[in-house]
């Protein structure tokens, strides 16, 4: 079966606080925090979005807690709870290949897949922080993190596939029966992992969970092209997006897969109003928030610590000699891709001031779209049509209601998003083929 690229794939990032119209809690009770997420996911399902994505950063971030204290939570527990209050929307869970074990992740995601009726996805990340909480005390270098991740994914997929699709048989009115000969040990012995037995979770759903990734560095792109079925990425404009799309799709094909076996889903924030001026005014309100510039400087310190603008005033022009080289960012032992992208954003504008730069990175390198519903829908359509993306990851904006009630119906009229879910499983709704892992012993 060839993959089907028929519709824009839309995945919702997990934070209602990213949308101005969703920032207020329902009431003062502790339970209202989870109800906000339930309502958020259910609204996304009514809009027929493909999936709800739960991120995870494996660390205590004081600024994160101050900005949104109610929404911290372990991804698997949150999405498992959402499985009981939704029916069709996919549920994508982040789990680190650096700090978890393959057998644990395989059984957890497989269980979520079962209880949700085939709607689970796994966002496999190598992590650029967390060692102070999980150990070892020193983070592995990027190349070794990716080598470990390659074997990690190999083991997880072997475990998911250790039960043949027909290992269980179901007859109306009777308990399911199992054919033990259709369950096999994986007997994996590799550089990082040794796993002998089959998975101890029944395979109730034929389709395997969908593997998501977030590769943006050179190494990350190669990794995502080899293993990923959908990839999250920050591309702030059409030029960056088309370059990334062409690069990663070429690598997918070079690896022997169909280019549409991987979905490219850039992050996007939408600011929608009745007029373009009103939308721009709402967008600019962000810059008037009391802690906006302080928060952006903290973001730089976390994501791209080679930048050092602490002694600059907001309206100072950033001196060229204060901008680190690409080689400097490439030497990072943590996140490489975000620093390189931010470097592009500061060097693409002549005589840019610190204030202008911090405003420019308001979306953390993701695309900001500002305008009327028709203008915003046209941007979605253009990126999909010219093959700069296969869809988007919705990170926030001024109004989720406007996006679902005004923009998505326009996309539906254009035939670019679904009228109804095509299937029960996330894999089928994304139009993806069955997952086939090509094992390489050169990792």
Short mmCIF file of C-alpha atoms in Angstrom, two decimals:
data_model
loop_
_atom_site.label_atom_id
_atom_site.label_comp_id
_atom_site.label_asym_id
_atom_site.label_seq_id
_atom_site.Cartn_x
_atom_site.Cartn_y
_atom_site.Cartn_z
CA UNK A 1 0.00 0.00 0.00
CA UNK A 2 1.44 3.38 -1.00
CA UNK A 3 1.10 6.27 1.48
CA UNK A 4 -1.77 8.68 0.80
CA UNK A 5 -1.10 12.44 0.85
CA UNK A 6 -4.63 13.69 0.40
CA UNK A 7 -5.21 16.22 3.15
CA UNK A 8 -3.29 18.67 5.26
CA UNK A 9 -2.31 16.87 8.46
CA UNK A 10 -2.96 19.02 11.51
CA UNK A 11 -1.56 18.18 14.95
CA UNK A 12 -2.39 20.23 18.05
CA UNK A 13 0.32 21.10 20.57
CA UNK A 14 -0.80 20.30 24.09
CA UNK A 15 -1.04 23.73 25.76
CA UNK A 16 -4.30 25.70 25.79
CA UNK A 17 -2.24 28.57 27.26
CA UNK A 18 -0.68 29.06 23.82
CA UNK A 19 -3.99 30.52 22.64
CA UNK A 20 -5.19 33.86 24.02
CA UNK A 21 -8.81 32.72 24.13
CA UNK A 22 -7.93 29.57 26.09
CA UNK A 23 -5.70 31.04 28.78
CA UNK A 24 -8.29 31.43 31.52
CA UNK A 25 -9.08 28.45 33.74
CA UNK A 26 -12.71 27.39 34.10
CA UNK A 27 -12.73 27.99 37.83
CA UNK A 28 -10.45 27.94 40.86
CA UNK A 29 -10.69 24.20 41.55
CA UNK A 30 -7.69 21.91 40.90
CA UNK A 31 -9.79 19.73 38.64
CA UNK A 32 -10.39 22.58 36.20
CA UNK A 33 -6.82 22.26 34.88
CA UNK A 34 -7.49 18.84 33.41
CA UNK A 35 -10.95 19.85 32.21
CA UNK A 36 -9.27 22.58 30.16
CA UNK A 37 -7.19 19.96 28.36
CA UNK A 38 -10.22 17.69 27.88
CA UNK A 39 -12.22 20.53 26.31
CA UNK A 40 -9.20 21.49 24.20
CA UNK A 41 -8.73 17.98 22.82
CA UNK A 42 -12.46 17.50 22.25
CA UNK A 43 -12.67 20.77 20.31
CA UNK A 44 -9.73 19.61 18.19
CA UNK A 45 -11.56 16.34 17.55
CA UNK A 46 -14.73 18.17 16.50
CA UNK A 47 -12.56 20.05 14.00
CA UNK A 48 -11.30 16.66 12.72
CA UNK A 49 -7.64 17.37 13.53
CA UNK A 50 -5.31 14.40 13.16
CA UNK A 51 -3.71 14.29 16.59
CA UNK A 52 -3.14 15.86 20.00
CA UNK A 53 0.58 16.03 20.84
CA UNK A 54 1.90 15.91 24.42
CA UNK A 55 5.41 17.29 24.72
CA UNK A 56 7.90 16.47 27.46
CA UNK A 57 11.11 18.23 28.51
CA UNK A 58 12.26 16.08 31.46
CA UNK A 59 13.23 18.84 33.80
CA UNK A 60 12.08 21.44 36.29
CA UNK A 61 11.66 24.76 34.48
CA UNK A 62 10.71 27.52 36.89
CA UNK A 63 9.71 29.92 34.10
CA UNK A 64 7.48 27.27 32.57
CA UNK A 65 5.72 26.75 35.89
CA UNK A 66 5.25 30.49 36.45
CA UNK A 67 3.76 30.93 32.97
CA UNK A 68 1.43 27.94 33.19
CA UNK A 69 1.41 26.09 36.53
CA UNK A 70 -1.65 23.96 35.80
CA UNK A 71 -0.57 22.01 32.75
CA UNK A 72 2.48 20.09 33.84
CA UNK A 73 1.97 16.35 33.63
CA UNK A 74 3.53 13.08 32.61
CA UNK A 75 2.59 12.59 28.92
CA UNK A 76 1.43 8.97 29.06
CA UNK A 77 -0.90 9.55 32.01
CA UNK A 78 -2.45 12.63 30.40
CA UNK A 79 -3.00 11.02 27.01
CA UNK A 80 -4.32 7.79 28.53
CA UNK A 81 -6.93 9.86 30.36
CA UNK A 82 -7.77 11.67 27.11
CA UNK A 83 -8.28 8.33 25.37
CA UNK A 84 -11.40 7.78 27.48
CA UNK A 85 -12.99 11.13 26.55
CA UNK A 86 -12.17 11.19 22.81
CA UNK A 87 -12.97 8.76 20.01
CA UNK A 88 -10.95 9.46 16.84
CA UNK A 89 -8.22 12.03 17.37
CA UNK A 90 -4.69 10.62 17.57
CA UNK A 91 -2.74 10.79 20.84
CA UNK A 92 1.01 11.38 20.45
CA UNK A 93 3.24 10.81 23.48
CA UNK A 94 6.82 12.01 23.87
CA UNK A 95 9.28 9.50 25.35
CA UNK A 96 13.05 9.92 25.49
CA UNK A 97 15.46 7.41 24.00
CA UNK A 98 18.23 8.73 26.24
CA UNK A 99 16.63 8.28 29.65
CA UNK A 100 14.05 5.50 29.26
CA UNK A 101 14.33 1.81 28.35
CA UNK A 102 12.91 0.27 25.14
CA UNK A 103 10.86 -2.39 26.87
CA UNK A 104 9.13 0.18 29.09
CA UNK A 105 8.35 2.52 26.20
CA UNK A 106 7.16 -0.31 23.96
CA UNK A 107 4.69 -1.65 26.53
CA UNK A 108 3.46 1.82 27.53
CA UNK A 109 2.80 3.02 23.99
CA UNK A 110 1.32 -0.36 23.00
CA UNK A 111 -1.07 -0.16 25.94
CA UNK A 112 -2.11 3.38 24.98
CA UNK A 113 -2.60 2.11 21.43
CA UNK A 114 -4.88 -0.64 22.69
CA UNK A 115 -7.01 1.45 25.03
CA UNK A 116 -7.44 4.18 22.40
CA UNK A 117 -8.39 1.77 19.62
CA UNK A 118 -5.26 2.36 17.54
CA UNK A 119 -4.75 6.10 18.02
CA UNK A 120 -1.29 6.17 19.62
CA UNK A 121 1.83 7.85 18.30
CA UNK A 122 5.31 7.98 19.81
CA UNK A 123 7.40 11.13 19.55
CA UNK A 124 10.88 9.59 19.84
CA UNK A 125 13.30 12.24 21.11
CA UNK A 126 16.97 11.97 22.02
CA UNK A 127 16.60 14.81 24.59
CA UNK A 128 18.99 17.72 25.09
CA UNK A 129 18.47 17.95 28.84
CA UNK A 130 17.44 15.74 31.75
CA UNK A 131 20.72 14.18 32.78
CA UNK A 132 20.64 15.97 36.17
CA UNK A 133 17.42 14.12 36.99
CA UNK A 134 17.79 10.78 35.23
CA UNK A 135 21.53 10.30 34.94
CA UNK A 136 24.17 9.92 33.77
CA UNK A 137 25.43 13.23 35.10
CA UNK A 138 27.01 14.01 31.71
CA UNK A 139 24.83 14.15 28.61
CA UNK A 140 26.02 11.85 25.83
CA UNK A 141 27.34 13.62 22.69
CA UNK A 142 24.73 14.08 19.90
CA UNK A 143 26.22 11.38 17.62
CA UNK A 144 26.06 8.79 20.40
CA UNK A 145 22.57 9.88 21.44
CA UNK A 146 21.38 9.25 17.88
CA UNK A 147 23.20 5.90 17.66
CA UNK A 148 21.52 4.83 20.89
CA UNK A 149 18.17 6.13 19.61
CA UNK A 150 18.48 4.12 16.39
CA UNK A 151 18.86 0.89 18.31
CA UNK A 152 16.16 1.97 20.76
CA UNK A 153 13.61 2.37 17.94
CA UNK A 154 14.71 -0.93 16.42
CA UNK A 155 14.01 -2.72 19.71
CA UNK A 156 10.66 -0.99 20.28
CA UNK A 157 9.37 -1.85 16.80
CA UNK A 158 10.58 -5.45 17.15
CA UNK A 159 8.66 -5.67 20.43
CA UNK A 160 5.49 -4.20 18.92
CA UNK A 161 5.81 -6.71 16.08
CA UNK A 162 6.61 -9.68 18.34
CA UNK A 163 2.88 -10.46 18.28
CA UNK A 164 1.68 -11.30 14.78
CA UNK A 165 -1.52 -9.45 13.84
CA UNK A 166 -3.45 -12.75 13.96
CA UNK A 167 -2.00 -13.98 17.28
CA UNK A 168 -5.34 -13.19 18.93
CA UNK A 169 -8.68 -14.44 17.63
CA UNK A 170 -12.04 -12.96 18.55
CA UNK A 171 -15.45 -14.61 18.38
CA UNK A 172 -18.68 -12.86 19.36
CA UNK A 173 -19.79 -13.85 22.83
CA UNK A 174 -16.56 -15.62 23.67
CA UNK A 175 -13.30 -14.70 25.31
CA UNK A 176 -10.41 -14.05 22.88
CA UNK A 177 -8.10 -16.96 22.16
CA UNK A 178 -4.36 -16.79 21.59
CA UNK A 179 -2.07 -18.77 19.30
CA UNK A 180 1.28 -18.89 21.13
CA UNK A 181 3.07 -19.89 17.94
CA UNK A 182 2.26 -16.44 16.55
CA UNK A 183 4.19 -14.72 19.35
CA UNK A 184 7.97 -14.76 19.15
CA UNK A 185 10.86 -13.61 21.27
CA UNK A 186 12.90 -10.86 19.67
CA UNK A 187 16.32 -12.10 20.95
CA UNK A 188 17.92 -8.70 20.41
CA UNK A 189 21.57 -8.24 21.33
CA UNK A 190 23.09 -4.94 20.29
CA UNK A 191 25.56 -2.28 21.28
CA UNK A 192 23.28 -0.63 23.82
CA UNK A 193 20.46 -3.07 24.56
CA UNK A 194 19.86 -6.74 25.17
CA UNK A 195 16.20 -7.74 25.07
CA UNK A 196 15.15 -11.38 24.81
CA UNK A 197 11.43 -11.85 25.23
CA UNK A 198 8.32 -10.85 23.34
CA UNK A 199 6.29 -7.89 24.54
CA UNK A 200 4.00 -8.66 27.45
CA UNK A 201 1.18 -6.53 25.99
CA UNK A 202 -1.42 -8.14 23.72
CA UNK A 203 -1.68 -6.82 20.18
CA UNK A 204 -5.34 -5.81 20.05
CA UNK A 205 -4.86 -3.43 17.10
CA UNK A 206 -3.33 -4.54 13.81
CA UNK A 207 -1.75 -1.19 12.92
CA UNK A 208 1.41 -0.28 14.84
CA UNK A 209 1.67 3.11 16.57
CA UNK A 210 2.98 5.98 14.41
CA UNK A 211 6.60 7.08 14.98
CA UNK A 212 7.02 10.86 15.24
CA UNK A 213 10.34 12.70 15.35
CA UNK A 214 11.71 16.24 15.61
CA UNK A 215 14.93 16.13 13.61
CA UNK A 216 16.29 19.50 12.45
CA UNK A 217 20.08 19.29 12.77
CA UNK A 218 21.94 17.50 9.97
CA UNK A 219 22.15 14.37 12.08
CA UNK A 220 18.56 14.76 13.25
CA UNK A 221 17.27 15.11 9.68
CA UNK A 222 19.02 11.91 8.63
CA UNK A 223 17.60 10.13 11.67
CA UNK A 224 14.06 11.37 11.02
CA UNK A 225 14.32 10.44 7.34
CA UNK A 226 15.27 6.90 8.30
CA UNK A 227 12.89 6.20 11.17
CA UNK A 228 10.19 8.89 11.27
CA UNK A 229 6.68 8.84 9.87
CA UNK A 230 5.95 12.41 10.88
CA UNK A 231 8.42 15.11 11.86
CA UNK A 232 7.94 18.30 13.86
CA UNK A 233 10.16 21.19 12.75
CA UNK A 234 10.55 24.96 13.12
CA UNK A 235 10.61 26.73 9.74
CA UNK A 236 9.83 30.46 10.08
CA UNK A 237 9.21 31.20 6.40
CA UNK A 238 8.57 29.57 3.05
CA UNK A 239 12.23 29.58 1.98
CA UNK A 240 13.39 27.71 5.11
CA UNK A 241 10.42 25.35 4.80
CA UNK A 242 11.02 24.39 1.18
CA UNK A 243 14.72 23.82 1.78
CA UNK A 244 14.02 21.56 4.76
CA UNK A 245 11.20 19.72 2.96
CA UNK A 246 13.27 19.00 -0.14
CA UNK A 247 16.25 17.85 1.94
CA UNK A 248 14.42 15.44 4.18
CA UNK A 249 12.16 14.05 1.46
CA UNK A 250 15.23 13.38 -0.67
CA UNK A 251 16.79 11.45 2.19
CA UNK A 252 13.56 9.47 2.69
CA UNK A 253 13.63 8.40 -0.95
CA UNK A 254 17.36 7.67 -0.86
CA UNK A 255 16.65 5.29 2.04
CA UNK A 256 14.22 3.30 -0.08
CA UNK A 257 10.93 4.69 1.22
CA UNK A 258 8.20 6.58 -0.62
CA UNK A 259 8.65 10.32 -0.05
CA UNK A 260 5.12 10.54 1.40
CA UNK A 261 5.91 7.89 4.01
CA UNK A 262 7.10 10.83 6.15
CA UNK A 263 4.86 13.78 7.02
CA UNK A 264 6.60 17.15 7.51
CA UNK A 265 4.65 19.24 10.05
CA UNK A 266 6.16 22.69 10.74
CA UNK A 267 5.04 24.59 13.82
CA UNK A 268 2.61 27.46 13.23
CA UNK A 269 0.92 30.21 15.25
CA UNK A 270 -2.16 31.90 13.81
CA UNK A 271 -3.53 35.39 14.51
CA UNK A 272 -6.97 35.67 12.96
CA UNK A 273 -9.31 38.67 12.94
CA UNK A 274 -11.94 40.32 10.76
CA UNK A 275 -9.32 42.56 9.16
CA UNK A 276 -5.59 42.24 8.63
CA UNK A 277 -5.00 45.35 10.77
CA UNK A 278 -6.97 43.89 13.69
CA UNK A 279 -5.04 40.65 13.41
CA UNK A 280 -1.72 42.53 13.38
CA UNK A 281 -2.80 44.57 16.41
CA UNK A 282 -3.58 41.36 18.31
CA UNK A 283 -0.23 39.90 17.32
CA UNK A 284 1.61 43.01 18.52
CA UNK A 285 -0.12 42.84 21.90
CA UNK A 286 2.29 40.03 22.73
CA UNK A 287 5.22 42.47 22.66
CA UNK A 288 3.52 44.65 25.29
CA UNK A 289 3.37 41.87 27.86
CA UNK A 290 5.43 42.84 30.95
CA UNK A 291 7.88 39.94 30.77
CA UNK A 292 8.05 39.47 27.01
CA UNK A 293 11.66 40.57 26.44
CA UNK A 294 12.92 38.99 29.66
CA UNK A 295 11.29 35.69 28.70
CA UNK A 296 12.80 35.80 25.21
CA UNK A 297 16.27 36.39 26.65
CA UNK A 298 15.76 33.38 28.93
CA UNK A 299 14.66 31.37 25.90
CA UNK A 300 17.89 32.33 24.12
CA UNK A 301 19.96 31.33 27.13
CA UNK A 302 18.28 27.92 27.20
CA UNK A 303 18.06 27.16 23.47
CA UNK A 304 21.14 28.96 22.12
CA UNK A 305 23.55 29.71 24.98
CA UNK A 306 26.31 30.82 22.60
CA UNK A 307 24.42 34.09 22.15
CA UNK A 308 25.43 36.62 24.81
CA UNK A 309 23.43 39.84 24.60
CA UNK A 310 23.02 40.44 28.34
CA UNK A 311 24.81 43.82 28.28
CA UNK A 312 22.92 45.18 25.25
CA UNK A 313 20.02 47.60 25.54
CA UNK A 314 16.90 46.64 23.63
CA UNK A 315 17.44 49.29 20.98
CA UNK A 316 21.14 48.59 20.47
CA UNK A 317 22.12 47.19 17.08
CA UNK A 318 23.53 43.68 17.57
CA UNK A 319 27.24 43.85 16.63
CA UNK A 320 28.27 41.33 13.99
CA UNK A 321 31.14 40.12 16.13
CA UNK A 322 28.67 39.12 18.86
CA UNK A 323 27.00 36.56 16.57
CA UNK A 324 28.67 33.14 16.93
CA UNK A 325 29.69 31.21 13.83
CA UNK A 326 27.74 28.25 12.49
CA UNK A 327 30.67 26.05 13.52
CA UNK A 328 30.30 27.23 17.10
CA UNK A 329 26.65 26.20 17.21
CA UNK A 330 27.42 22.90 15.47
CA UNK A 331 29.81 22.06 18.31
CA UNK A 332 27.02 22.13 20.88
CA UNK A 333 26.51 18.98 22.91
CA UNK A 334 22.85 19.85 23.40
CA UNK A 335 20.41 21.23 20.81
CA UNK A 336 22.16 22.26 17.59
CA UNK A 337 19.31 22.93 15.17
CA UNK A 338 17.48 25.63 17.14
CA UNK A 339 20.65 27.67 17.63
CA UNK A 340 21.47 27.52 13.91
CA UNK A 341 17.93 28.61 13.02
CA UNK A 342 18.07 31.52 15.46
CA UNK A 343 21.43 32.50 14.00
CA UNK A 344 19.79 32.67 10.57
CA UNK A 345 17.06 34.92 11.96
CA UNK A 346 19.54 37.41 13.42
CA UNK A 347 21.79 37.53 10.34
CA UNK A 348 19.06 37.84 7.70
CA UNK A 349 18.22 41.43 8.70
CA UNK A 350 20.86 44.17 8.39
CA UNK A 351 21.51 46.29 11.50
CA UNK A 352 18.91 44.41 13.52
CA UNK A 353 18.39 45.67 17.08
CA UNK A 354 18.05 43.38 20.06
CA UNK A 355 14.39 44.41 20.38
CA UNK A 356 13.69 43.52 16.75
CA UNK A 357 15.48 40.20 17.08
CA UNK A 358 13.57 39.22 20.23
CA UNK A 359 10.32 40.12 18.48
CA UNK A 360 11.39 38.12 15.46
CA UNK A 361 11.93 35.00 17.59
CA UNK A 362 8.62 35.46 19.41
CA UNK A 363 7.50 32.16 17.89
CA UNK A 364 10.72 30.32 18.81
CA UNK A 365 11.48 29.93 15.12
CA UNK A 366 8.01 28.73 14.15
CA UNK A 367 5.84 30.37 11.50
CA UNK A 368 3.53 33.23 12.51
CA UNK A 369 0.54 33.80 10.18
CA UNK A 370 -1.43 37.00 10.64
CA UNK A 371 -4.60 38.05 8.81
CA UNK A 372 -8.23 37.39 8.02
CA UNK A 373 -9.56 33.83 7.96
CA UNK A 374 -9.19 33.84 4.17
CA UNK A 375 -5.59 35.06 4.32
CA UNK A 376 -4.60 32.49 6.94
CA UNK A 377 -6.31 29.66 5.02
CA UNK A 378 -4.44 30.75 1.88
CA UNK A 379 -1.08 30.37 3.68
CA UNK A 380 -2.01 26.86 4.84
CA UNK A 381 -3.04 26.00 1.29
CA UNK A 382 0.07 27.50 -0.32
CA UNK A 383 2.55 25.64 1.89
CA UNK A 384 0.74 22.36 1.24
CA UNK A 385 0.33 22.91 -2.50
CA UNK A 386 3.94 23.93 -3.21
CA UNK A 387 5.20 21.07 -1.01
CA UNK A 388 6.77 23.11 1.72
CA UNK A 389 4.84 21.06 4.28
CA UNK A 390 2.40 18.18 4.58
CA UNK A 391 0.49 19.98 7.30
CA UNK A 392 1.23 21.85 10.50
CA UNK A 393 1.70 21.53 14.24
CA UNK A 394 -0.60 24.12 15.81
CA UNK A 395 1.35 25.89 18.56
CA UNK A 396 -0.98 28.74 19.44
CA UNK A 397 -2.19 32.17 18.45
CA UNK A 398 -4.89 34.61 19.39
CA UNK A 399 -7.90 32.33 19.01
CA UNK A 400 -8.30 28.59 18.72
CA UNK A 401 -12.03 29.16 18.27
CA UNK A 402 -11.42 31.33 15.20
CA UNK A 403 -9.05 28.76 13.76
CA UNK A 404 -11.48 25.85 14.17
CA UNK A 405 -14.67 27.79 13.35
CA UNK A 406 -13.48 30.09 10.56
CA UNK A 407 -10.17 28.94 9.03
CA UNK A 408 -10.63 25.16 8.95
CA UNK A 409 -14.06 25.38 7.24
CA UNK A 410 -12.41 27.42 4.47
CA UNK A 411 -9.75 24.71 4.10
CA UNK A 412 -12.55 22.14 4.01
CA UNK A 413 -14.22 24.09 1.19
CA UNK A 414 -10.90 23.94 -0.69
CA UNK A 415 -10.82 20.16 -0.25
CA UNK A 416 -7.60 20.38 1.81
CA UNK A 417 -8.86 18.95 5.11
CA UNK A 418 -11.21 16.06 5.79
CA UNK A 419 -14.96 16.24 6.21
CA UNK A 420 -14.92 13.26 8.60
CA UNK A 421 -12.31 10.88 9.98
CA UNK A 422 -11.62 8.16 7.45
CA UNK A 423 -10.79 5.45 9.96
CA UNK A 424 -10.30 4.57 13.60
CA UNK A 425 -6.52 4.36 13.70
CA UNK A 426 -4.12 7.30 13.59
CA UNK A 427 -2.04 5.53 10.94
CA UNK A 428 -4.99 5.22 8.57
CA UNK A 429 -6.17 8.77 9.18
CA UNK A 430 -2.68 10.06 8.35
CA UNK A 431 -2.74 7.98 5.17
CA UNK A 432 0.42 6.09 6.13
CA UNK A 433 1.46 2.63 5.02
CA UNK A 434 2.29 -0.15 7.53
CA UNK A 435 5.54 0.53 9.35
CA UNK A 436 8.53 -1.43 8.05
CA UNK A 437 11.82 -0.93 9.85
CA UNK A 438 14.99 -1.40 7.84
CA UNK A 439 17.57 -2.65 10.32
CA UNK A 440 21.15 -1.52 9.87
CA UNK A 441 23.97 -3.08 11.85
CA UNK A 442 26.32 -0.14 11.14
CA UNK A 443 24.94 2.05 13.96
#
